[in-house]
Every structure is written in structure tokens, then in C-alpha cells.
XYZ file of C-alpha atoms in Angstrom:
649
model
C 6.317 162.794 -22.633
C 9.797 163.626 -21.750
C 10.155 166.901 -19.950
C 6.587 167.150 -18.807
C 5.732 166.938 -14.924
C 3.139 164.205 -14.853
C 1.021 163.702 -11.494
C 2.346 160.608 -9.441
C 0.176 157.438 -9.844
C -2.352 156.744 -7.190
C -1.317 154.972 -4.172
C -2.857 151.487 -4.174
C -1.086 149.731 -1.481
C -3.074 147.702 1.103
C -1.834 149.927 3.863
C -3.019 153.102 2.175
C -6.467 151.601 1.632
C -6.723 150.664 5.218
C -5.805 154.080 6.190
C -8.548 155.638 3.986
C -11.173 153.254 5.332
C -10.282 154.229 8.936
C -10.642 157.959 8.076
C -14.184 157.360 6.645
C -15.188 155.523 9.708
C -13.964 158.325 11.837
C -15.892 160.707 9.727
C -18.916 158.663 9.931
C -18.530 158.441 13.750
C -18.233 162.362 13.994
C -21.540 162.450 11.951
C -23.366 160.075 14.110
C -22.213 162.029 17.358
C -23.556 165.135 15.822
C -26.880 163.561 15.068
C -27.143 161.905 18.488
C -26.251 165.080 20.328
C -29.271 166.744 18.303
C -31.498 163.659 18.688
C -30.391 161.389 21.501
C -31.839 157.818 21.378
C -34.849 157.352 23.562
C -34.574 153.437 23.893
C -32.094 150.938 23.930
C -34.093 148.095 22.410
C -37.358 147.569 20.682
C -39.245 146.623 23.867
C -38.334 150.025 25.387
C -39.263 151.649 22.234
C -42.761 150.041 22.187
C -43.290 151.136 25.803
C -43.019 154.864 24.710
C -45.881 154.477 22.392
C -48.431 154.731 25.240
C -48.703 157.105 28.270
C -50.639 156.351 31.388
C -52.365 159.007 33.710
C -50.950 159.027 37.338
C -53.877 157.976 39.414
C -54.477 156.763 42.991
C -55.950 153.442 42.648
C -56.031 152.529 46.456
C -59.788 153.006 46.920
C -60.462 151.161 43.549
C -58.243 148.201 44.304
C -59.908 147.830 47.791
C -63.387 148.156 46.289
C -62.502 145.422 43.720
C -60.979 143.165 46.204
C -64.189 143.372 48.343
C -66.185 142.517 45.203
C -64.036 139.402 44.378
C -63.973 138.236 48.035
C -65.308 134.701 48.705
C -68.000 134.703 51.403
C -66.057 132.244 53.533
C -62.979 134.503 53.636
C -62.311 137.788 55.609
C -60.281 139.254 52.935
C -60.498 139.405 49.142
C -57.581 138.714 46.693
C -54.831 141.291 45.940
C -56.006 143.111 42.949
C -53.737 144.538 40.417
C -55.491 147.204 38.271
C -54.227 146.485 34.648
C -50.702 145.428 34.525
C -48.332 146.880 37.203
C -47.207 150.335 36.100
C -43.455 149.549 36.189
C -44.036 146.612 33.568
C -46.226 148.765 31.388
C -44.248 151.945 31.245
C -40.724 152.203 32.527
C -39.887 155.366 34.406
C -36.279 155.226 33.030
C -34.457 153.280 30.250
C -33.705 149.733 31.146
C -32.896 146.485 29.408
C -35.265 143.869 28.130
C -33.653 141.434 30.458
C -34.257 143.597 33.433
C -37.994 143.829 32.480
C -38.196 140.221 32.069
C -36.639 139.537 35.376
C -39.058 141.684 37.182
C -41.878 140.045 35.414
C -40.622 136.632 36.290
C -40.330 137.664 39.937
C -43.935 138.790 39.855
C -45.063 135.456 38.312
C -43.353 133.475 40.954
C -44.889 135.489 43.544
C -48.397 134.970 42.077
C -47.828 131.128 41.764
C -46.596 131.048 45.277
C -49.728 132.543 46.534
C -51.985 130.434 44.405
C -51.846 127.702 47.031
C -55.033 129.458 48.445
C -57.173 130.371 45.569
C -59.209 132.939 47.438
C -56.048 134.905 47.848
C -54.627 134.636 44.281
C -53.713 138.086 42.991
C -56.002 138.904 40.191
C -55.176 141.250 37.258
C -58.252 143.379 36.741
C -58.756 145.583 33.736
C -61.143 148.287 35.240
C -63.232 150.446 32.841
C -60.921 150.072 29.911
C -61.482 152.322 26.872
C -63.335 151.126 23.801
C -59.926 150.940 21.804
C -58.352 148.992 24.630
C -61.358 146.419 24.874
C -61.165 146.077 20.960
C -57.487 145.149 21.373
C -58.272 142.590 24.127
C -61.024 141.096 22.153
C -58.941 140.631 19.030
C -55.974 139.180 21.074
C -57.853 136.852 23.363
C -61.067 135.985 21.686
C -60.654 134.094 18.263
C -64.399 134.801 17.488
C -63.926 138.613 17.487
C -63.236 140.553 14.242
C -63.551 144.139 13.023
C -65.877 144.341 10.247
C -66.000 147.077 7.462
C -68.166 149.507 9.441
C -65.517 149.517 12.276
C -67.816 147.566 14.561
C -66.689 144.462 16.627
C -68.343 141.336 15.387
C -68.241 138.579 17.943
C -70.195 135.303 18.926
C -72.134 134.829 22.160
C -71.437 131.133 22.339
C -73.861 128.298 22.362
C -76.721 130.487 23.792
C -77.728 133.129 21.409
C -80.805 134.285 23.304
C -82.102 134.688 26.894
C -82.845 131.580 29.018
C -85.853 132.773 31.043
C -86.712 129.351 32.474
C -83.257 129.326 34.117
C -83.743 132.746 36.062
C -83.882 132.470 39.699
C -84.892 134.863 42.475
C -83.842 134.295 46.071
C -86.872 134.085 48.431
C -85.728 136.362 51.295
C -87.640 137.759 54.229
C -87.278 141.479 53.405
C -88.721 141.072 49.762
C -90.648 137.819 49.442
C -93.928 139.631 50.121
C -93.257 142.185 47.287
C -92.191 139.568 44.502
C -94.625 138.050 42.158
C -94.500 134.483 42.689
C -96.578 131.644 41.297
C -98.792 131.095 38.064
C -97.616 133.239 35.305
C -94.519 134.626 37.121
C -91.192 134.601 35.641
C -89.501 134.509 39.154
C -88.702 130.935 39.882
C -87.572 130.830 43.518
C -84.200 129.524 45.049
C -83.018 129.739 48.726
C -80.163 131.849 49.985
C -77.924 128.839 50.449
C -78.082 127.773 46.947
C -77.508 131.308 45.708
C -74.243 131.376 47.867
C -73.192 128.103 46.235
C -73.611 129.387 42.917
C -72.037 132.806 43.716
C -68.969 130.818 45.143
C -68.708 128.733 42.067
C -68.743 131.890 39.840
C -66.286 133.680 42.111
C -63.881 130.768 42.266
C -64.043 130.313 38.540
C -63.265 134.065 37.934
C -60.249 134.033 40.381
C -58.634 131.288 38.384
C -58.522 133.343 35.318
C -55.348 135.208 34.031
C -57.345 138.386 33.667
C -60.696 139.880 34.654
C -62.668 142.822 33.299
C -64.685 145.074 35.392
C -66.944 147.924 34.377
C -68.371 150.407 36.798
C -71.313 152.306 35.440
C -74.819 153.629 36.317
C -78.385 152.697 35.755
C -80.804 155.734 35.418
C -80.162 159.133 33.907
C -82.182 160.848 36.722
C -79.599 161.638 39.245
C -82.099 161.190 41.954
C -82.823 157.675 40.862
C -79.509 156.563 39.915
C -77.836 153.151 40.759
C -74.224 152.284 40.659
C -73.704 148.950 38.943
C -70.485 146.908 38.812
C -70.036 144.084 36.272
C -67.306 141.511 36.644
C -66.585 139.274 33.742
C -64.130 137.213 31.781
C -64.600 138.397 28.275
C -63.590 141.826 26.866
C -66.781 141.595 24.594
C -68.924 141.475 27.816
C -67.049 144.414 29.296
C -67.627 146.306 26.056
C -71.304 145.384 25.984
C -71.881 146.722 29.384
C -69.761 149.742 28.674
C -72.282 150.470 25.819
C -75.476 149.583 27.838
C -74.806 151.313 31.189
C -74.325 154.997 31.690
C -70.588 155.706 31.525
C -69.165 157.669 34.398
C -66.896 160.688 34.085
C -63.278 160.175 35.389
C -64.262 162.069 38.598
C -67.333 159.878 39.113
C -65.336 156.740 38.533
C -62.706 157.945 41.088
C -65.375 158.496 43.815
C -67.486 155.413 42.698
C -66.807 153.381 45.844
C -68.674 150.315 46.447
C -71.585 149.440 43.936
C -75.339 149.277 44.616
C -75.516 145.981 42.618
C -72.895 143.651 41.358
C -73.072 141.147 38.474
C -70.749 138.134 38.520
C -70.585 136.894 34.925
C -68.994 133.378 34.978
C -71.152 132.455 31.953
C -68.395 130.387 30.408
C -68.464 127.976 33.435
C -71.622 125.750 33.886
C -73.890 125.603 36.908
C -73.757 122.158 38.632
C -77.017 120.454 37.538
C -77.172 118.566 40.909
C -77.353 121.685 42.924
C -80.816 122.420 44.208
C -83.229 124.519 42.108
C -81.196 123.916 38.921
C -82.870 122.478 36.009
C -79.931 122.656 33.339
C -76.260 123.848 33.356
C -77.563 127.558 32.989
C -78.486 129.566 35.874
C -79.195 133.341 36.194
C -79.677 134.032 39.910
C -80.629 137.538 41.564
C -80.458 138.251 45.446
C -81.990 141.546 46.422
C -80.443 141.149 50.069
C -77.038 140.584 48.773
C -77.493 143.096 45.878
C -75.913 140.722 43.470
C -76.552 138.716 40.265
C -74.710 135.614 39.208
C -74.546 134.152 35.768
C -73.486 130.591 34.905
C -73.636 128.434 31.811
C -74.481 131.206 29.356
C -72.381 133.937 27.524
C -75.390 135.830 26.040
C -74.694 139.272 27.002
C -78.334 140.167 27.061
C -78.691 138.397 30.451
C -76.550 141.275 32.089
C -78.702 143.933 30.426
C -82.075 142.332 31.564
C -80.646 141.518 34.935
C -80.108 145.188 35.624
C -83.608 146.006 34.383
C -85.085 143.390 36.706
C -83.380 145.026 39.604
C -84.740 148.489 38.507
C -88.359 146.868 38.183
C -88.031 146.238 41.870
C -86.425 149.331 43.292
C -87.991 152.020 41.265
C -91.534 151.234 42.272
C -90.586 151.235 45.964
C -89.457 154.929 45.243
C -92.730 155.760 43.459
C -91.290 155.556 40.057
C -92.935 153.517 37.426
C -90.359 151.191 35.510
C -91.200 150.721 31.722
C -90.163 148.334 29.067
C -90.596 150.991 26.430
C -88.878 153.188 23.878
C -89.214 157.044 24.305
C -88.640 160.116 22.244
C -89.505 163.790 22.307
C -90.978 166.231 19.744
C -89.723 169.697 18.987
C -92.235 171.029 21.453
C -91.234 168.882 24.214
C -94.133 166.452 23.852
C -92.948 163.003 25.021
C -94.173 159.559 23.583
C -93.675 156.197 25.091
C -93.453 153.111 23.019
C -94.299 149.786 24.896
C -93.567 146.550 23.239
C -91.653 143.358 23.337
C -88.738 142.410 21.106
C -89.615 142.295 17.517
C -92.705 144.530 17.744
C -90.835 147.773 16.281
C -90.070 149.437 19.586
C -86.620 150.356 18.759
C -87.351 151.067 15.201
C -90.379 153.395 15.789
C -88.719 155.250 18.751
C -85.694 156.212 16.420
C -87.565 158.938 14.485
C -85.439 161.559 12.599
C -87.855 164.411 13.786
C -87.963 163.381 17.288
C -84.886 163.224 19.475
C -84.449 159.830 21.123
C -84.502 159.590 24.834
C -84.149 155.784 24.891
C -85.104 152.698 22.953
C -86.010 150.098 25.592
C -85.942 150.775 29.391
C -87.310 153.851 31.346
C -88.619 155.289 34.399
C -91.575 157.676 34.898
C -91.261 159.825 38.065
C -93.071 162.999 39.235
C -90.280 164.784 37.502
C -90.936 163.109 34.066
C -89.296 160.233 32.133
C -85.772 159.129 32.097
C -83.700 156.512 30.322
C -82.393 153.711 32.576
C -79.554 152.742 29.981
C -76.621 154.363 28.299
C -76.902 152.656 24.947
C -79.217 150.637 22.565
C -79.546 146.889 21.838
C -81.297 146.736 18.487
C -82.234 143.679 16.480
C -79.886 143.331 13.487
C -81.802 140.651 11.324
C -82.859 142.133 7.961
C -81.394 145.582 8.856
C -81.351 147.952 5.881
C -80.174 151.601 5.808
C -83.213 152.676 3.715
C -85.635 151.302 6.336
C -83.800 152.121 9.545
C -81.053 154.795 8.790
C -80.390 155.921 12.357
C -79.775 152.197 13.557
C -77.815 151.414 10.511
C -75.650 154.443 10.875
C -75.104 153.690 14.579
C -73.093 150.544 13.649
C -69.605 151.892 13.660
C -66.502 151.708 15.864
C -67.488 151.110 19.366
C -70.418 148.949 18.287
C -70.725 145.232 19.132
C -72.352 142.858 16.433
C -73.581 139.659 18.156
C -73.756 136.619 15.974
C -73.799 138.172 12.544
C -72.295 136.700 9.249
C -69.653 138.717 7.393
C -67.591 138.289 4.175
C -64.287 136.783 5.002
C -62.338 139.155 2.749
C -64.473 142.385 2.525
C -65.636 142.182 6.018
C -69.107 143.436 4.916
C -71.943 142.037 7.193
C -75.029 140.441 5.415
C -77.774 141.353 7.870
C -80.251 139.048 6.093
C -78.212 135.865 6.852
C -79.518 133.944 9.952
C -77.127 131.047 9.810
C -76.039 131.484 13.630
C -79.393 132.812 14.918
C -82.425 134.849 13.975
C -81.536 137.082 17.114
C -78.535 138.883 15.735
C -78.011 142.068 17.592
C -76.085 145.567 17.563
C -75.112 146.997 20.853
C -74.120 150.714 20.672
C -73.951 153.676 23.101
C -76.774 156.185 22.718
C -74.331 158.712 21.426
C -74.165 156.859 18.234
C -77.784 157.770 17.491
C -77.510 161.163 15.695
C -80.437 162.886 17.139
C -80.143 161.181 20.670
C -81.214 163.682 23.516
C -78.505 163.792 26.012
C -78.934 163.827 29.119
C -81.684 161.148 28.284
C -84.522 162.769 30.259
C -87.805 164.350 29.199
C -91.147 165.664 30.457
C -94.302 163.737 31.169
C -95.639 161.684 28.261
C -98.432 163.283 26.070
C -98.865 159.841 24.209
C -98.357 156.286 25.055
C -98.200 153.728 22.191
C -98.695 149.981 23.070
C -97.136 147.890 20.326
C -98.162 144.331 19.546
C -97.389 141.710 16.817
C -100.562 140.050 16.194
C -99.793 136.653 14.634
C -103.543 135.963 14.114
C -103.939 138.872 11.740
C -107.200 140.196 13.182
C -106.220 143.244 15.217
C -106.422 146.636 13.600
C -103.114 148.675 12.788
C -104.201 151.359 15.313
C -106.965 151.875 18.109
C -107.600 154.639 20.461
C -107.955 153.103 23.971
C -109.823 154.213 27.033
C -108.299 154.502 30.458
C -109.716 151.113 31.434
C -108.561 149.548 28.144
C -105.313 150.873 28.577
C -104.951 149.030 31.860
C -106.325 145.830 30.290
C -103.879 145.760 27.250
C -101.006 146.805 29.414
C -101.641 143.967 31.923
C -102.259 141.594 29.022
C -99.208 142.519 26.953
C -100.230 140.513 23.780
C -97.831 139.983 21.107
C -95.852 137.223 19.333
C -92.716 135.822 20.428
C -90.348 136.571 17.660
C -88.046 133.643 16.175
C -84.606 133.561 18.079
C -85.378 136.005 20.754
C -85.480 133.168 23.377
C -83.860 129.659 23.311
C -86.108 127.184 21.532
C -88.201 129.545 19.720
C -87.996 129.136 15.871
C -91.004 130.693 14.580
C -93.540 133.385 15.952
C -96.084 132.119 18.407
C -98.883 133.909 20.184
C -98.026 134.935 23.638
C -99.171 137.113 26.517
C -96.414 139.015 28.424
C -97.626 141.247 31.232
C -96.820 144.766 30.993
C -95.082 144.189 27.726
C -92.129 142.772 29.677
C -93.387 139.822 31.901
C -89.965 138.266 31.951
C -88.375 141.116 33.771
C -91.045 141.993 36.239
C -90.578 141.536 39.955
C -93.861 142.906 41.372
C -97.299 141.589 40.311
C -98.479 143.213 37.029
C -101.350 145.124 38.648
C -98.664 147.029 40.779
C -97.242 148.585 37.480
C -100.772 148.857 35.919
C -102.072 150.813 38.772
C -99.157 153.151 38.817
C -99.628 153.505 34.988
C -103.370 154.418 35.471
C -102.620 156.943 38.130
C -99.908 158.833 35.885
C -102.078 158.707 32.819
C -104.974 160.241 34.846
C -102.762 162.833 36.465
C -101.030 163.944 33.372
C -103.607 163.526 30.695
C -101.658 161.171 28.427
C -103.531 159.609 25.413
C -103.077 155.762 24.942
C -103.023 153.887 21.719
C -102.734 150.318 20.534
C -100.667 149.741 17.390
C -100.446 146.252 15.706
C -97.147 145.850 13.698
C -97.912 142.247 12.915
C -100.098 140.541 10.261
C -103.262 141.331 8.385
C -105.232 139.481 5.675
C -104.614 136.224 7.483
C -102.606 134.685 10.054
C -98.822 134.362 10.021
C -98.114 132.156 7.084
C -101.099 133.153 5.105
C -101.352 136.965 5.509
C -98.833 139.666 5.339
C -97.209 141.932 7.765
C -98.183 145.715 8.024
C -95.750 147.983 5.968
C -93.332 149.750 8.081
C -94.086 152.978 6.249
C -97.714 152.726 7.072
C -97.053 152.168 10.758
C -94.752 155.201 10.691
C -97.571 157.267 8.886
C -99.888 156.109 11.802
C -97.316 157.301 14.446
C -96.881 160.653 12.759
C -100.796 161.062 12.674
C -100.782 160.606 16.533
C -98.006 163.096 16.947
C -99.644 165.657 14.812
C -102.862 165.428 16.434
C -104.725 164.135 13.440
C -105.822 160.955 15.192
C -106.944 162.939 18.146
C -109.591 164.755 15.982
C -110.451 161.768 13.678
C -113.705 159.969 13.271
C -113.893 156.510 14.797
C -115.872 153.285 14.299
C -116.247 150.436 16.765
C -114.484 147.105 15.808
C -116.735 144.039 17.075
C -115.726 141.673 19.693
C -112.803 143.696 20.871
C -114.838 147.129 21.122
C -111.814 149.086 19.827
C -112.185 152.596 18.372
C -110.613 152.497 14.882
C -110.123 155.459 12.983
C -111.864 155.635 9.576
C -108.965 157.497 7.858
C -105.155 158.070 8.454
C -103.116 160.134 6.048
C -100.730 157.953 4.099
C -102.455 154.570 5.138
C -104.956 152.793 2.717
C -108.330 153.006 4.372
C -109.140 149.370 3.542
C -106.397 148.039 6.024
C -107.744 149.972 8.959
C -110.357 147.314 9.575
C -108.776 143.899 9.299
C -112.026 142.318 8.069
C -111.645 144.127 4.832
C -108.249 142.314 4.137
C -109.557 138.872 4.691
C -110.662 136.760 1.643
C -112.687 134.588 4.031
C -114.924 136.569 6.308
C -116.165 133.438 8.124
C -112.687 132.287 8.955
C -111.958 135.909 10.170
C -114.747 135.991 12.472
C -113.798 132.377 13.722
C -110.248 133.571 14.249
C -111.227 136.925 15.973
C -113.363 134.864 18.451
C -110.595 132.546 19.203
C -108.195 135.232 19.928
C -110.780 137.026 22.086
C -111.194 133.911 24.169
C -107.407 133.683 24.628
C -107.432 137.286 26.020
C -110.213 136.294 28.401
C -108.525 133.073 29.563
C -105.198 134.800 29.984
C -106.723 137.736 32.252
C -108.262 135.324 34.662
C -105.109 135.033 36.783
C -105.100 138.951 37.229
C -108.853 139.386 37.996
C -108.232 139.326 41.751
C -106.104 142.451 41.500
C -103.051 140.893 42.880
C -103.334 143.037 46.093
C -102.578 146.318 44.164
C -106.002 147.169 42.739
C -109.453 146.329 44.560
C -111.649 143.522 43.035
C -114.035 146.251 41.911
C -111.267 148.013 39.879
C -110.071 144.693 38.518
C -113.702 143.824 37.277
C -113.948 147.316 35.617
C -110.537 146.550 33.848
C -111.766 143.004 32.869
C -115.060 144.551 31.411
C -113.152 146.675 29.111
C -111.626 143.720 27.362
C -113.063 141.687 24.366
C -116.548 140.093 24.864
C -116.965 136.527 23.897
C -120.462 134.942 23.584
């Protein structure tokens, strides 16, 4: 309108717009400077930012690298390879900000140096991952092993390769002057001999193979919870799965113990992904598991089944503990609220792991123990439970132990949900779970206890004629201990596809080093000295042999064990079972009386008697090889033991 002072129109020239944009940029720059002054950037690129995620303790690895280099040394060389414990620290966590290009340049220089030195394989630098934590081993397994997966429970499921069980016929023990008189050789022995030269050849083959790899895993741990009978074990392997397995199965050292570990007492070289040379002396296949007591070493070739390492350590302990006056035992062990200890002898599949895991009794261990003048102790730091058919309602402690840190071997799981189907045996019947003993809710740690009050010998009778429980005399205890009758369970060993009757001395013949009567005489001495009661429990079949009868119910077996612990069976009335002359209780709380004597469960009494006599003859025939006493009991003592066995007319 005329006469009204209107505001000037907005400036819209290009120059003015550029000026305003510049002012906004300057304001934004001022804001960024204020933010950066309050929160300065910690990294110049993504690589540096990722390096800030992890911290590493400053540790002096001088002694560790020297020890590892000595372990990896070829026998033909004066010095071992240069060992890098994990990645070089400056590549792992920069001390100051630097560019990715600088980091890559340093790494390139290191790789060039490594390839330059690879002309002599014995001196190739080796990156060794030493005693990695469980999360780190998970990461490595997932990164480097396509067969490794995290399942819904948090456990690590993996495959053991072509071998899904032990290969006992490929086990070799070096015949050496200092130990050959001690070792059980010959008929019935699991110890197939080899000479020292062949052992060195296989060791060199394994070490050369391991030294060609981009990375190795070493775990240093202990065997034996009794500190006066503890041995330092070193495991050198190529797979994170194997390192985690032995992390679970050995006793894990504290940081101070690891720092002072030094050289091991026994070393396992696991080159299982590389075959043995079939044309080498003493080889019968591409698999070889070799033990040298002189060199204090074990070599594994041609099998990636992790159980070979566990049982290799047990074989060692089966030799060295008796020399110390300590009885080594293939047994489970638990302890009651009053400190009463029970041992459970038995082979795989007899229920040793299941029955020793009792919610009312803290677990000392599930598989391997020593019995000294101080009491019993677990040899291992973990458990290796069969997983086939596992159900929470039947075995809650084992089921609940399967969580982060547990290895599940050869199981089948749903591709999407990652839930494991424990009933599926598509890969093998011998599916397994390896976990540290701390995963058992009521484990007793340290894993030591007093002298046993009860000793339970478990068997899995495939013929269906032995009673579910019998009380043994001292002589019968030695007889059934040396006999070690049970049935091989499908999948536990290569080539076994269904249960078959077998005798395994001391309930662990495959792992014995001394003659069985050595262990039996030590057992008899301790039973006598400490007043232990001995029982035979059959967890196998009744009402007929395997394929006709049925297996004893787990709840009935548990009721029998409870009656032993409560003292009920100590005060029970007994009757004698013919032929085997076993004392069988007339009643057990929670168990139908008719199943206590097997003849009552068979529809055909004549066939029962025939089968009973047949099994008795098998016992008698098996014991012939032990009747001379093996140099550890007198012929008279051996005769008394033999007389306590079944009678065959």
C-alpha cells in the first residue's frame, strides 16, 4: 500500500546463497570441534577400532616359548622352531594409533620372514595358541572348522572325522629296557609292541606335519587332583576342537600355575588328520596311537577321535600310579553327606557315568580315579558322557551340563533351531558330550574324597542271566574285577555295531599297562585294609538274551544303589543263585521281587539253565590266562580266586 514501509524482499541471488551455505558449514565445523574436544576419536579407521575391542594382559612369555619350542623340536635337530604365542602383540593390539596400511606392511614383512625361513621345515616359525580361553576356542572352531556349530544349548557341536570311536588294535607301546618287565604283553593284553626307532619315525612324521600348519593349539594341564600324585600334561594339536576337549578333560591350571608350568611330564602329539605310513614296521593300518614311557610321549596319527587323547593319559596313569603305591581305577566316584565314598567300576555303556551322577551325592568324578593311602581322587578335570538317547528326565545332571563350553561329538541337530536330537544315530551310536566337571551342579571340588565304603562293579549282561544285584565276598570281588565281564556297546569301538559279550580285565583292559592281577592284588589289599563292601550290579538284560529279553529299568537300578547307600542291603536276607554262587537279596525297596532272581523272568526255564551254564563256561575259559597269578599273586592265591568263580559240571 502506498505510504506503508514494507520489509525488503528476501535476497535470492546465487552469491547470497553461497554465503549462507558457508556460514552453516562453519557453524557445523565449530560444533564438530566442540564434540571432538569432549570425545576425541580413538581410531582413524575400522581396523584400529576393532583392535580396541580386546585387551591383552602383559605377560612374560619367554619361558613358555622356550618350553613350546623344545616340545616341537625334531629329534634330529639341536634347536626347535621359533614359537610365536598367539599372534604377535603389535599385530593384535596397537600401542598407538596407526593406519591400516602400516599394519598390513608390518604383517607382510613378518610373512616374508616366515617364508624365508621355511626352507628348513624344522626351523619354520610356528604360531601357537597356548591355553586359549573357551570363547577363543569357540571362535577358532567356528572360523576354521566347517563342521563346528553352536547349538541351541550353547554347546559346540562338531565331527570327529571318519573315526567315531577308539581304535584299540592300533595302539602301540614301545618295548623299552626300563619298563618292559612291568608291561603286560602277550595273550589278552591290549599292549601291542613297537620298537623305539619306529616310534621316533612316527613322532617325526607327526611333528613335521604339525610344523607345516599355519597354526597350532597347545593346552597345558594336569592329571590328578591329589597334588602329591599330579602330572603335567601337554597336548599339541591342530584343531581347536581337540584343544577345547582337553581343556575340558584335564585339570585346568591357574594363571600362576600356568606361568610356572615349565616342561611337561608327558606330551601328546596329535597329528590325527595325517595318516601313518602303512609300510612302516608294526603298522597295520593308516592309524597309529603310540606310547613311549621312556620319552614320556604319545603320538596320534590317522584318527581325529578325541577320546584317544583322554585314554592315552589314562594309560600313562595306569602305569605310573601303581609304581607310587596308588591304585588306578576305571570308575566313577561320588560321596554321601556323611563322607561315605562309593566307587562305580564299569566299561562304557554300563551306566557308570549315569549312576555316579546322583543328586543326593556330590560327584567326585565319572570315569578315572586313583586310590592312595590318603583316599580317592579324580584323575580328570571333566566328564565324557555318552549322549545317545539322552533325556533330561532320566539324566538331568548330564543333560543340564550341556551348555556353553561343552563339546557335542557327532550329534545331529535341526538346521534352523539348532536343537539336538539325541535319539538320532545317523553318524554313530557313540555320540558324546565333553564338559568340565564344574558343569555338574553338585560336583565336589577339589575332586578328592576319603576311602571307599562301597564298591559297585557294573556289568551289562547281554545273555540276561545275571541278577540285578549280588553281594560279593573278597575273593569274588577279585574274580569279577579281573574278569571284567560286560557287553561291548554299539559304536564305542570301530566295527562294533551291536552289543556282544566280552571280558575286559579290571573293567578297563584296553587301558591297562600292568598285568590285571597287579591291580587286583592292590584292590584286595585296600578292600581288606579299609573294610569296603563290594557289590555286582547288572544293568543289562533279563527275561532272555539281547534281542529277546528287556533291559533292567534305570529306576530299579537306582533303587538298588540307594539301598546299598542306606545300609538296607547290608542287613538284607540273601539266597544263593546256582552255578555262579552269588548272594542275591530277597527284597529291595522299590524293585519288584520277581526280577531279583533272573530265572523268574524267563518263560523257558530249560533255555535259561542252558544259557546260564554257557555263560559260566565262558567265565571259566576266560580266567585260564590269569590263573598263574601273573607274577603279582601266588599260585595259591590265584587258585582261591578261581574257586570263587562259577562252577561248571
